[in-house]
Coordinates of C-alpha atoms in Angstrom, one line a residue:
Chain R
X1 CA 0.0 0.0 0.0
X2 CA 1.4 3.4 -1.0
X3 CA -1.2 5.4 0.1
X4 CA -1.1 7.7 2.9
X5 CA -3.7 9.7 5.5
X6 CA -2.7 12.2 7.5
X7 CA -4.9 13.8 9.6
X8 CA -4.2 17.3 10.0
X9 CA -5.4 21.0 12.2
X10 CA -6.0 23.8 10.3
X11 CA -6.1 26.0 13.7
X12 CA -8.9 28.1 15.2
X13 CA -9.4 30.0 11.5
X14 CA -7.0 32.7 10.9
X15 CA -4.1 31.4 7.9
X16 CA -1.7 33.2 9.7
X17 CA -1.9 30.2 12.2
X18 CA -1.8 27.3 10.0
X19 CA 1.6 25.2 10.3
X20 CA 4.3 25.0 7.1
X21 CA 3.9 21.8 7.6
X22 CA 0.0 21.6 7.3
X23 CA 0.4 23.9 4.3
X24 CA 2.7 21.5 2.6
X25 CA 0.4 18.0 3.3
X26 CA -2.0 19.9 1.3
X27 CA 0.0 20.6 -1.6
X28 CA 0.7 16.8 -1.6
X29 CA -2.5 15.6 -1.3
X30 CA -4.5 14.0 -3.9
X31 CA -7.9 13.8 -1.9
X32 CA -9.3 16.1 0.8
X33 CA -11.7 15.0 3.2
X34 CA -13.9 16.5 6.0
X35 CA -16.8 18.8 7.3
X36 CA -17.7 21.1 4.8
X37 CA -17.1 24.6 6.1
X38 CA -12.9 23.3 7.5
X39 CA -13.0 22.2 3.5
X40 CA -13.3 25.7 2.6
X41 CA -10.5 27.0 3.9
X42 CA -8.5 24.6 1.6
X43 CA -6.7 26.4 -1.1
X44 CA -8.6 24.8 -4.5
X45 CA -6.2 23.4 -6.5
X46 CA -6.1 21.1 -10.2
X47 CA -5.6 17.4 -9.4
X48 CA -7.2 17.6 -5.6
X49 CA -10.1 16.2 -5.1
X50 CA -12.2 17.1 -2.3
X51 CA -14.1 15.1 -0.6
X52 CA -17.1 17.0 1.7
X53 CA -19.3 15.7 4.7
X54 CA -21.8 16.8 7.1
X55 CA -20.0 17.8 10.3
X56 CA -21.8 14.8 12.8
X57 CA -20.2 12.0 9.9
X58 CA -17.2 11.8 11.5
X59 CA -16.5 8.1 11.6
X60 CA -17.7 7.7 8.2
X61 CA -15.5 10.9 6.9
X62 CA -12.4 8.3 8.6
X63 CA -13.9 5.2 6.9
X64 CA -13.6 7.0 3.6
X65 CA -10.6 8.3 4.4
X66 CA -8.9 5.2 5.1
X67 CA -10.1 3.5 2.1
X68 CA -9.1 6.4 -0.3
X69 CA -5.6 5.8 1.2
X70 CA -5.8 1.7 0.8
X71 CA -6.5 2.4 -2.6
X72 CA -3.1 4.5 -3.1
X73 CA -4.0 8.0 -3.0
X74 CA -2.3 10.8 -0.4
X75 CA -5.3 11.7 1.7
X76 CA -5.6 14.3 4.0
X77 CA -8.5 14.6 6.6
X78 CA -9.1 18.2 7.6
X79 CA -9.6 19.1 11.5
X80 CA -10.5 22.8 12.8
X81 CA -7.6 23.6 15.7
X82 CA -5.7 20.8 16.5
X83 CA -7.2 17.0 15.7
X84 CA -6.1 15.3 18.6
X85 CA -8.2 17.4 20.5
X86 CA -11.9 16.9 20.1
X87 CA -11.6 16.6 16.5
X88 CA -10.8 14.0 13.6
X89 CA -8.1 12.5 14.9
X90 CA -9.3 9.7 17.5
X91 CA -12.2 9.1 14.5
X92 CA -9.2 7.9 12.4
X93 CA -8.2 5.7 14.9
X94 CA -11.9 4.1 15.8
X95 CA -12.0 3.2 12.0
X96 CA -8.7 1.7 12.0
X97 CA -9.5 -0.4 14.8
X98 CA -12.2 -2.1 12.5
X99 CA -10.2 -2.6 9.9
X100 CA -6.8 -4.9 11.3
X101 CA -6.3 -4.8 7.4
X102 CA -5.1 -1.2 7.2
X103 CA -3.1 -0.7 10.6
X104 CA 0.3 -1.0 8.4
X105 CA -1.0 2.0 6.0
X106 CA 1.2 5.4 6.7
X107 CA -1.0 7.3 9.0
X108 CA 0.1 10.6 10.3
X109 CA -1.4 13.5 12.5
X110 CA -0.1 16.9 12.2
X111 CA -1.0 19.1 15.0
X112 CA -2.9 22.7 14.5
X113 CA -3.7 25.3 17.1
X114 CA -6.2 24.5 19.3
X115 CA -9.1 26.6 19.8
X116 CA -8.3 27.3 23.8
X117 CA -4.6 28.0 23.2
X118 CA -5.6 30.6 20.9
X119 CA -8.4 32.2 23.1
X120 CA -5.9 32.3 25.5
X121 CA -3.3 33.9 23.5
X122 CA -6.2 36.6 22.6
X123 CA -6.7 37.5 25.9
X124 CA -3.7 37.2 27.9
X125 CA -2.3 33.8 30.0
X126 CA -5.3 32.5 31.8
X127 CA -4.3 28.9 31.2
X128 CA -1.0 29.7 32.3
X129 CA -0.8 27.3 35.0
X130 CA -2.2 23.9 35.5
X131 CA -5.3 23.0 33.5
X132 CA -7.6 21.0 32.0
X133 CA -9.8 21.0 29.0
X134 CA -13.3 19.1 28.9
X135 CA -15.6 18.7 25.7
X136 CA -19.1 19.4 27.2
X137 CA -21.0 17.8 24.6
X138 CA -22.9 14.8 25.4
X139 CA -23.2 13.5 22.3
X140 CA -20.2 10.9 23.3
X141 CA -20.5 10.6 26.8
X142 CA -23.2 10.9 29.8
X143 CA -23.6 14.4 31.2
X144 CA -23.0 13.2 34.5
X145 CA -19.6 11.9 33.6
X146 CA -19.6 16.2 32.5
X147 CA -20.7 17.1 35.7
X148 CA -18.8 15.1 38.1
X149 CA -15.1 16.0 35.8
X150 CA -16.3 20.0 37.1
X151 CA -16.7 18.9 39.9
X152 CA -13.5 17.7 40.3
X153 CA -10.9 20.0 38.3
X154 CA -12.4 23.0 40.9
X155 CA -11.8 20.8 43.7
X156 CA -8.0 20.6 41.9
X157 CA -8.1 24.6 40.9
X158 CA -7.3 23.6 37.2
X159 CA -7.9 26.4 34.9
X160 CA -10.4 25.3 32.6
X161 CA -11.2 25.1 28.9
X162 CA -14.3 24.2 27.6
X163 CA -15.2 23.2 23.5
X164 CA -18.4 22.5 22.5
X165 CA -20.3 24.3 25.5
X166 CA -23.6 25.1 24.1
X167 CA -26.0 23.9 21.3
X168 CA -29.4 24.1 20.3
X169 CA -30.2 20.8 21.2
X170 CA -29.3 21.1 24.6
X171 CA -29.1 24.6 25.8
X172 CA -30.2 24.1 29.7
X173 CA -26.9 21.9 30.0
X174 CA -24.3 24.6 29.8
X175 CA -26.5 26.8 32.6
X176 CA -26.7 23.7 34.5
X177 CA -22.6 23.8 34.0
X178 CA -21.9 27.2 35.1
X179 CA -24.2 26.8 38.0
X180 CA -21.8 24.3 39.1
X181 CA -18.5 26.3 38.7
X182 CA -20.7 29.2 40.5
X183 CA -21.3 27.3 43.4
X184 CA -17.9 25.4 43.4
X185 CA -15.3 28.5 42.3
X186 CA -17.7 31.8 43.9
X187 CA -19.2 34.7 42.2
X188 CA -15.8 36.1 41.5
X189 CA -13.8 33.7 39.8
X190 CA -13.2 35.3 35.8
X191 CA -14.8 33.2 33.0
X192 CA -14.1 34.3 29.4
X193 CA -16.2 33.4 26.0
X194 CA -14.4 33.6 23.0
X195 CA -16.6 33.5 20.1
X196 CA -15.0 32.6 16.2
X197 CA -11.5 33.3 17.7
X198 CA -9.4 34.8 14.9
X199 CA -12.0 34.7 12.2
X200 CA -13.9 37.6 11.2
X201 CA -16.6 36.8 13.6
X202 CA -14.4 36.8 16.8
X203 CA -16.0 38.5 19.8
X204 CA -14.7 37.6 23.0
X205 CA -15.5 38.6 26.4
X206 CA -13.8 38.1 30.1
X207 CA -16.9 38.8 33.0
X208 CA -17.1 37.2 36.0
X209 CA -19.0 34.2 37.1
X210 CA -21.8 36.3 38.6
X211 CA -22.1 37.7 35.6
X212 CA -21.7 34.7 33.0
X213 CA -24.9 34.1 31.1
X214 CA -26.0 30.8 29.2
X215 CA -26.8 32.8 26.0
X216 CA -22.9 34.1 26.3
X217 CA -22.1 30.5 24.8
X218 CA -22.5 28.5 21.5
X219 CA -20.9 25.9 19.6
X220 CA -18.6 28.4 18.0
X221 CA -17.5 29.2 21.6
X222 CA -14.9 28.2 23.9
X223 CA -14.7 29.2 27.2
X224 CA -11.9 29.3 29.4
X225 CA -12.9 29.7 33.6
X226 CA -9.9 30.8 35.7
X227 CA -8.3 29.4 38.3
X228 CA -8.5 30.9 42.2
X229 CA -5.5 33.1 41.2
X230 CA -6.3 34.2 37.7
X231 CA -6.9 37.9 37.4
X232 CA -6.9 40.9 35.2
X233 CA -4.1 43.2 34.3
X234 CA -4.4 46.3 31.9
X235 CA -7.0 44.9 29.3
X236 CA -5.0 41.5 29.8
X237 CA -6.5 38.3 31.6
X238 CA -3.9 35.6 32.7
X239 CA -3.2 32.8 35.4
X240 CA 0.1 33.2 37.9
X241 CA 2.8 30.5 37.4
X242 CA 2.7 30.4 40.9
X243 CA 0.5 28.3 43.5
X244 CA 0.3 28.1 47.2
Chain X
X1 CA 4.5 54.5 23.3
X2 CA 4.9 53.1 20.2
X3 CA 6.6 50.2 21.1
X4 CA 5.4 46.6 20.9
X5 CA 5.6 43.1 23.0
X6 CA 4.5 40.1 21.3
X7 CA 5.2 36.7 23.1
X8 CA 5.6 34.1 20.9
X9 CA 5.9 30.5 20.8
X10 CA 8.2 28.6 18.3
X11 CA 6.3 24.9 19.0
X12 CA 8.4 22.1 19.9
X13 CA 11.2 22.5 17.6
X14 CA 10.5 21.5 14.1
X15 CA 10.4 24.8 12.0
X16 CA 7.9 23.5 10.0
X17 CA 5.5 24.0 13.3
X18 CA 6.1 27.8 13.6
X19 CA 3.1 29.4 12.5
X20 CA 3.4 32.0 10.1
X21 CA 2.1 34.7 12.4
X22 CA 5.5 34.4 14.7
X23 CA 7.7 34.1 11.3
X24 CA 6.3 37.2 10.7
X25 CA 6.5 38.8 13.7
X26 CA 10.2 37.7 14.1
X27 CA 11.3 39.5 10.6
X28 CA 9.2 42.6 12.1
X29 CA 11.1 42.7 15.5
X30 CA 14.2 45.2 16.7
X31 CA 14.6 42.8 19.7
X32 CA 14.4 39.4 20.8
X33 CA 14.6 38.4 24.4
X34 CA 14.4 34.9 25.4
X35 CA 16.6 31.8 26.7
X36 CA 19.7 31.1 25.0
X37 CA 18.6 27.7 23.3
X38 CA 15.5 29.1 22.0
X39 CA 17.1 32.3 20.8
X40 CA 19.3 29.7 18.6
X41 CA 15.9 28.9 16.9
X42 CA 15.5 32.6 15.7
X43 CA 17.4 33.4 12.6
X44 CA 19.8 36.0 12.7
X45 CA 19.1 39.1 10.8
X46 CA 20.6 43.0 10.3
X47 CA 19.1 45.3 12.5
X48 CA 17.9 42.5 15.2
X49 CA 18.9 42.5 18.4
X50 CA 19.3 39.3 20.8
X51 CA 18.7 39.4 24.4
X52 CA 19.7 36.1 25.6
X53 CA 19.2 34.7 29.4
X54 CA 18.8 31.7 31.8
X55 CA 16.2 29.9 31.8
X56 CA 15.4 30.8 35.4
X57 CA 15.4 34.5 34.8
X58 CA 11.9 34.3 33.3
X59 CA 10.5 37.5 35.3
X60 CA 13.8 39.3 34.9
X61 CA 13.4 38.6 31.0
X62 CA 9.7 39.5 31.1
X63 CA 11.0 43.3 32.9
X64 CA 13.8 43.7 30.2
X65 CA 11.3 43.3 27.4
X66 CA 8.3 45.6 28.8
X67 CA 11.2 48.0 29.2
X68 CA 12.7 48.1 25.6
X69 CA 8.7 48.0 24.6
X70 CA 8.1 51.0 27.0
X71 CA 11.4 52.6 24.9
X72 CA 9.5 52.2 21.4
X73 CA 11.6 49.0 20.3
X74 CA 9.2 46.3 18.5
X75 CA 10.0 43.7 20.9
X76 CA 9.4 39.9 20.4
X77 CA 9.9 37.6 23.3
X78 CA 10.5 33.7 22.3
X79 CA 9.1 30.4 24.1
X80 CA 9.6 27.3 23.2
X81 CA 5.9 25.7 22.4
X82 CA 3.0 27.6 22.8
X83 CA 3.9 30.8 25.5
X84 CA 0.7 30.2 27.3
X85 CA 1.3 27.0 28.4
X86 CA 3.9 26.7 31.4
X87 CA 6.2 29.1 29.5
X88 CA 6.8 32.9 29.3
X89 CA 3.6 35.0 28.5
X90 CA 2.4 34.3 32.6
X91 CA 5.7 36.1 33.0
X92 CA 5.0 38.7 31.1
X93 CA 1.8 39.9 33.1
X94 CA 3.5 39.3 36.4
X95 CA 5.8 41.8 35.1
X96 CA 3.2 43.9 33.9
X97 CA 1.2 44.1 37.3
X98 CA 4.7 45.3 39.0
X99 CA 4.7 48.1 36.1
X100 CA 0.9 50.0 36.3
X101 CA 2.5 52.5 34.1
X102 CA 3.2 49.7 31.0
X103 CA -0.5 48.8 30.9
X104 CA -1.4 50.7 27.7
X105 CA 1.5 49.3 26.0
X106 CA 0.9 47.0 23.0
X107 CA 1.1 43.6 24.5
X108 CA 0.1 40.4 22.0
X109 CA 0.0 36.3 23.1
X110 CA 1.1 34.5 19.5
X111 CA 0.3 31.0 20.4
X112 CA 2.4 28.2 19.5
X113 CA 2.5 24.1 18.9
X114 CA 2.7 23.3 22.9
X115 CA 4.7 19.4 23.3
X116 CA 1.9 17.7 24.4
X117 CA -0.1 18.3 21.3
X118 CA 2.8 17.6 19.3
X119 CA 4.0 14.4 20.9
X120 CA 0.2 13.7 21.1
X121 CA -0.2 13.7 17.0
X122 CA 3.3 11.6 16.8
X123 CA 1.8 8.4 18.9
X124 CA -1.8 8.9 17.5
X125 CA -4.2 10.9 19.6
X126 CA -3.7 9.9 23.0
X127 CA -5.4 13.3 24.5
X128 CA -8.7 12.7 22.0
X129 CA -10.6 12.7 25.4
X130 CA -11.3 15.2 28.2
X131 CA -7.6 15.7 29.3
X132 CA -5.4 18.4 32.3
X133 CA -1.5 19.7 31.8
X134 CA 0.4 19.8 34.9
X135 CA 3.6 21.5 35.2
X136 CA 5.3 18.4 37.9
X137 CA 7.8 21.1 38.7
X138 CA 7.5 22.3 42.7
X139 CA 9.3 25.5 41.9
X140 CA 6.7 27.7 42.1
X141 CA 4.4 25.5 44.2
X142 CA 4.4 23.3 46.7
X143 CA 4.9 19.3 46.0
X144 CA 1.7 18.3 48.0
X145 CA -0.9 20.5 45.3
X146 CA 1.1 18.3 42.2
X147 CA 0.1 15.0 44.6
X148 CA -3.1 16.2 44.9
X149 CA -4.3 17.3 41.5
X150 CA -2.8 13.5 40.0
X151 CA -5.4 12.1 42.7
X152 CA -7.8 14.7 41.4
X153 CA -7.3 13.4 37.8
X154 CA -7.1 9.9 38.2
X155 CA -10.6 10.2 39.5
X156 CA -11.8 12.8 37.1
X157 CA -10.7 9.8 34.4
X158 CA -8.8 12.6 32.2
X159 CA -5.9 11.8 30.2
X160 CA -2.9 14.2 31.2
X161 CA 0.1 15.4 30.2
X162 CA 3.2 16.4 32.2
X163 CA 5.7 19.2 31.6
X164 CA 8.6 19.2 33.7
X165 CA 8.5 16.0 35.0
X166 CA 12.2 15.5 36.5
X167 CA 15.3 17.3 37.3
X168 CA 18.5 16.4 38.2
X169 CA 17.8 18.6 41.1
X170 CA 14.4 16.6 42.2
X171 CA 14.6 12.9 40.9
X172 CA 13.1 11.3 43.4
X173 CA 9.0 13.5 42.6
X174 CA 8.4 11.5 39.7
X175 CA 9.0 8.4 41.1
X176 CA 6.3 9.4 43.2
X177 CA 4.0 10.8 40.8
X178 CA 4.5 7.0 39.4
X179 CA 3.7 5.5 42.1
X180 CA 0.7 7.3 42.4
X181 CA -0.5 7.0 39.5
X182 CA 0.0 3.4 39.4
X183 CA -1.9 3.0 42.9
X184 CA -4.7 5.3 41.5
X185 CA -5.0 3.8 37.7
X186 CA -3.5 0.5 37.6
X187 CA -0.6 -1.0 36.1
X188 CA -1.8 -1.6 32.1
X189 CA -2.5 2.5 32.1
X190 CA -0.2 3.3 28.8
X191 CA 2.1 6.0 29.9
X192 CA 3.9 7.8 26.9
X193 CA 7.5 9.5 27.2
X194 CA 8.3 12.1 24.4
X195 CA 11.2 13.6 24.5
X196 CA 12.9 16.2 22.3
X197 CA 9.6 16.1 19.9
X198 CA 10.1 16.9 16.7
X199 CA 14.0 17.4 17.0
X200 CA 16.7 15.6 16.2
X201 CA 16.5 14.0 19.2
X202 CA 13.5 12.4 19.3
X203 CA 12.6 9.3 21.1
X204 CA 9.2 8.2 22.1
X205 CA 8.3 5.2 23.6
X206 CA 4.8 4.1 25.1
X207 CA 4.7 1.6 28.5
X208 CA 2.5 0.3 30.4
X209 CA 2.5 1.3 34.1
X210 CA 3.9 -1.5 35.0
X211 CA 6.7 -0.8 32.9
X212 CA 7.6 2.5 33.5
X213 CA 10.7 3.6 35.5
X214 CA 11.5 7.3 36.3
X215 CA 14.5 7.5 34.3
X216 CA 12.5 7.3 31.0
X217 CA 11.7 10.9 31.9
X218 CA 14.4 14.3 32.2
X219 CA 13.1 17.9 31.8
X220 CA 13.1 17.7 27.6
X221 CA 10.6 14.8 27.9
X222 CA 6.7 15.5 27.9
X223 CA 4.6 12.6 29.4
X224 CA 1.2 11.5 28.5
X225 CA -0.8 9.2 30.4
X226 CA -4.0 7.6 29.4
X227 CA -7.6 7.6 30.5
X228 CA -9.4 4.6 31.3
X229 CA -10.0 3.7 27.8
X230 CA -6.5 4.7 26.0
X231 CA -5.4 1.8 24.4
X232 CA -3.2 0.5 21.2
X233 CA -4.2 0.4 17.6
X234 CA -1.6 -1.1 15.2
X235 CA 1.4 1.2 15.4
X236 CA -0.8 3.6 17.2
X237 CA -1.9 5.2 20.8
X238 CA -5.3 6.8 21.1
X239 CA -8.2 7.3 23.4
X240 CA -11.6 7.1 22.0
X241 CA -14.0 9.9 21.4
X242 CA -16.7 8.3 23.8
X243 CA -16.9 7.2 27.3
X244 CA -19.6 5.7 29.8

């Protein structure tokens, strides 16, 4: 088999944050695969084929992906931010484990910048110390698998990054969420929503628990809840390197 | 003031993983300020000048380049990976809070590839699940809180990641941490040891528990352990995208 996959993060949108190395799997690739709107920020180009899904097809965007590659061709599976972090990347490997067949193929993930590191940058260092990131989706998992992992990383005073807070489907789950850090951090404690971070749609904004609101949220958002320690300086938001 | 402080982070080694937003912030600089080693990552140019340290003088560093920002020099200090995670844009703002008078300056984040996303994509996707970082480092707080967050996570069921994870000057922590972890997640946990990603002196190799020893770790290794569910798939480490 001479085919390859690699499973690549096109970062949070912004160009400027896409890796050389990114760039130049594309320019190899024969076929393009993944959710529509990551698909468009793929440079078009003669002799790539593109390959386009609906954004909940994940495991069957990785079964097609892996068979484009058994057949020979360089394929490259598109992931927003990085895609070993609540992205294509673990899909790739679900396939693979049903097909013992393809585990010798040359499969390769190249990593991206994840949404919360650049939220962070954007507003300062608030997950400058220890910290945790949690997909609060429960599309995957039970929510009170969600609720007891708050629970817990405020009992540890992780900083905390959240993808996938809010959707349509299930918008009384993130309220029940920051009702939880309200109880278990105070009123005080600084939560910031970044919305479309470094696309043309990018609003983000640092208030305090107190003040957080459900609506504040949706699945274009990642929020990012301090630590005890984290606090403003100037216009800046970040998270001391040291703990007592 | 016309000057500028970007903190930028130059991933894990690999060129190919600086984003174009820090190339291009480096060819825009005056100055450069950052450790030695990572200084050697920034090519030399007419007209730029280096500021190297120790690695120990991170808030010293962080003064000297709010001060040649505060003089109107363009001023670009480096990290290694991404300078949000345990590196020097926390620095930076604890600088800033001793300097009131700085806080108008222009002060950017310029996120980076962080190792444990990198050495993450070069054994699969081992973090593809809720996951923390934690810095194992007691310098800047006290051994006990690192104890207690491991518990903490081992019973949240995150994957993690270590920086720091042994000195020379502190051998004996991680034997603990180890120990710990084996007591709290049992001995066929797969533990993964990165060191040097992405440079030439790479070597990864992924364990069990069981088989881990504290020496497969010094300070240019980061160290991811599984969740629950992280397990092996052909040449391949990854935890799945669901959970129960």
């Amino acid at each position: 088999m001479n085919g390859s996959l690699m499973v690549v993060g096109l970062g949070p949108g912004d160009t400027a944050l896409v890796t050389p190395e990114v760039s130049a799997a594309l320019a190899a690739a024969t076929d393009v695969v993944g959710y529509l709107s990551y698909l468009a920020r793929v440079p078009p180009r003669e002799g790539l084929t593109v390959h386009a899904s609906d954004n909940r097809a994940e495991l069957q965007r990785a079964r097609q992906a892996l068979t484009l590659a058994a057949e020979g061709r360089r394929v490259v599976v598109v992931s927003s931010g990085d895609p070993g972090v609540f992205a294509m990347a673990s899909a790739v490997f679900e396939a693979l484990e049903d097909a013992p067949e393809l585990q010798t193929l040359d499969i390769r993930v190249l990593p991206g910048i994840t949404a919360m590191l650049a939220a962070a940058a954007r507003v300062g260092a608030p997950l400058g110390h220890d910290f945790c990131a949690i997909n609060l989706s429960d599309n995957l998992k039970p929510w009170a698998l969600v609720e007891r992992r708050l629970q817990l990383a405020a009992e540890a005073d992780f900083a905390m990054a959240f993808y996938n807070p809010r959707s349509a489907a299930r918008p009384h789950q993130f309220a029940r969420a920051l009702n939880i850090l309200h109880a278990a951090c105070g009123p005080d404690r600084l939560i910031t929503f970044a919305h479309a971070v470094t696309t043309a749609d990018e609003h983000i904004e640092t208030v305090t628990l107190a003040e957080a609101r459900p609506e504040m949220a949706n699945m274009r958002t990642v929020v990012l809840v301090g630590n005890s320690a984290t606090r403003r300086v100037g216009r800046h938001v970040y998270t001391p390197r040291r703990a007592d």
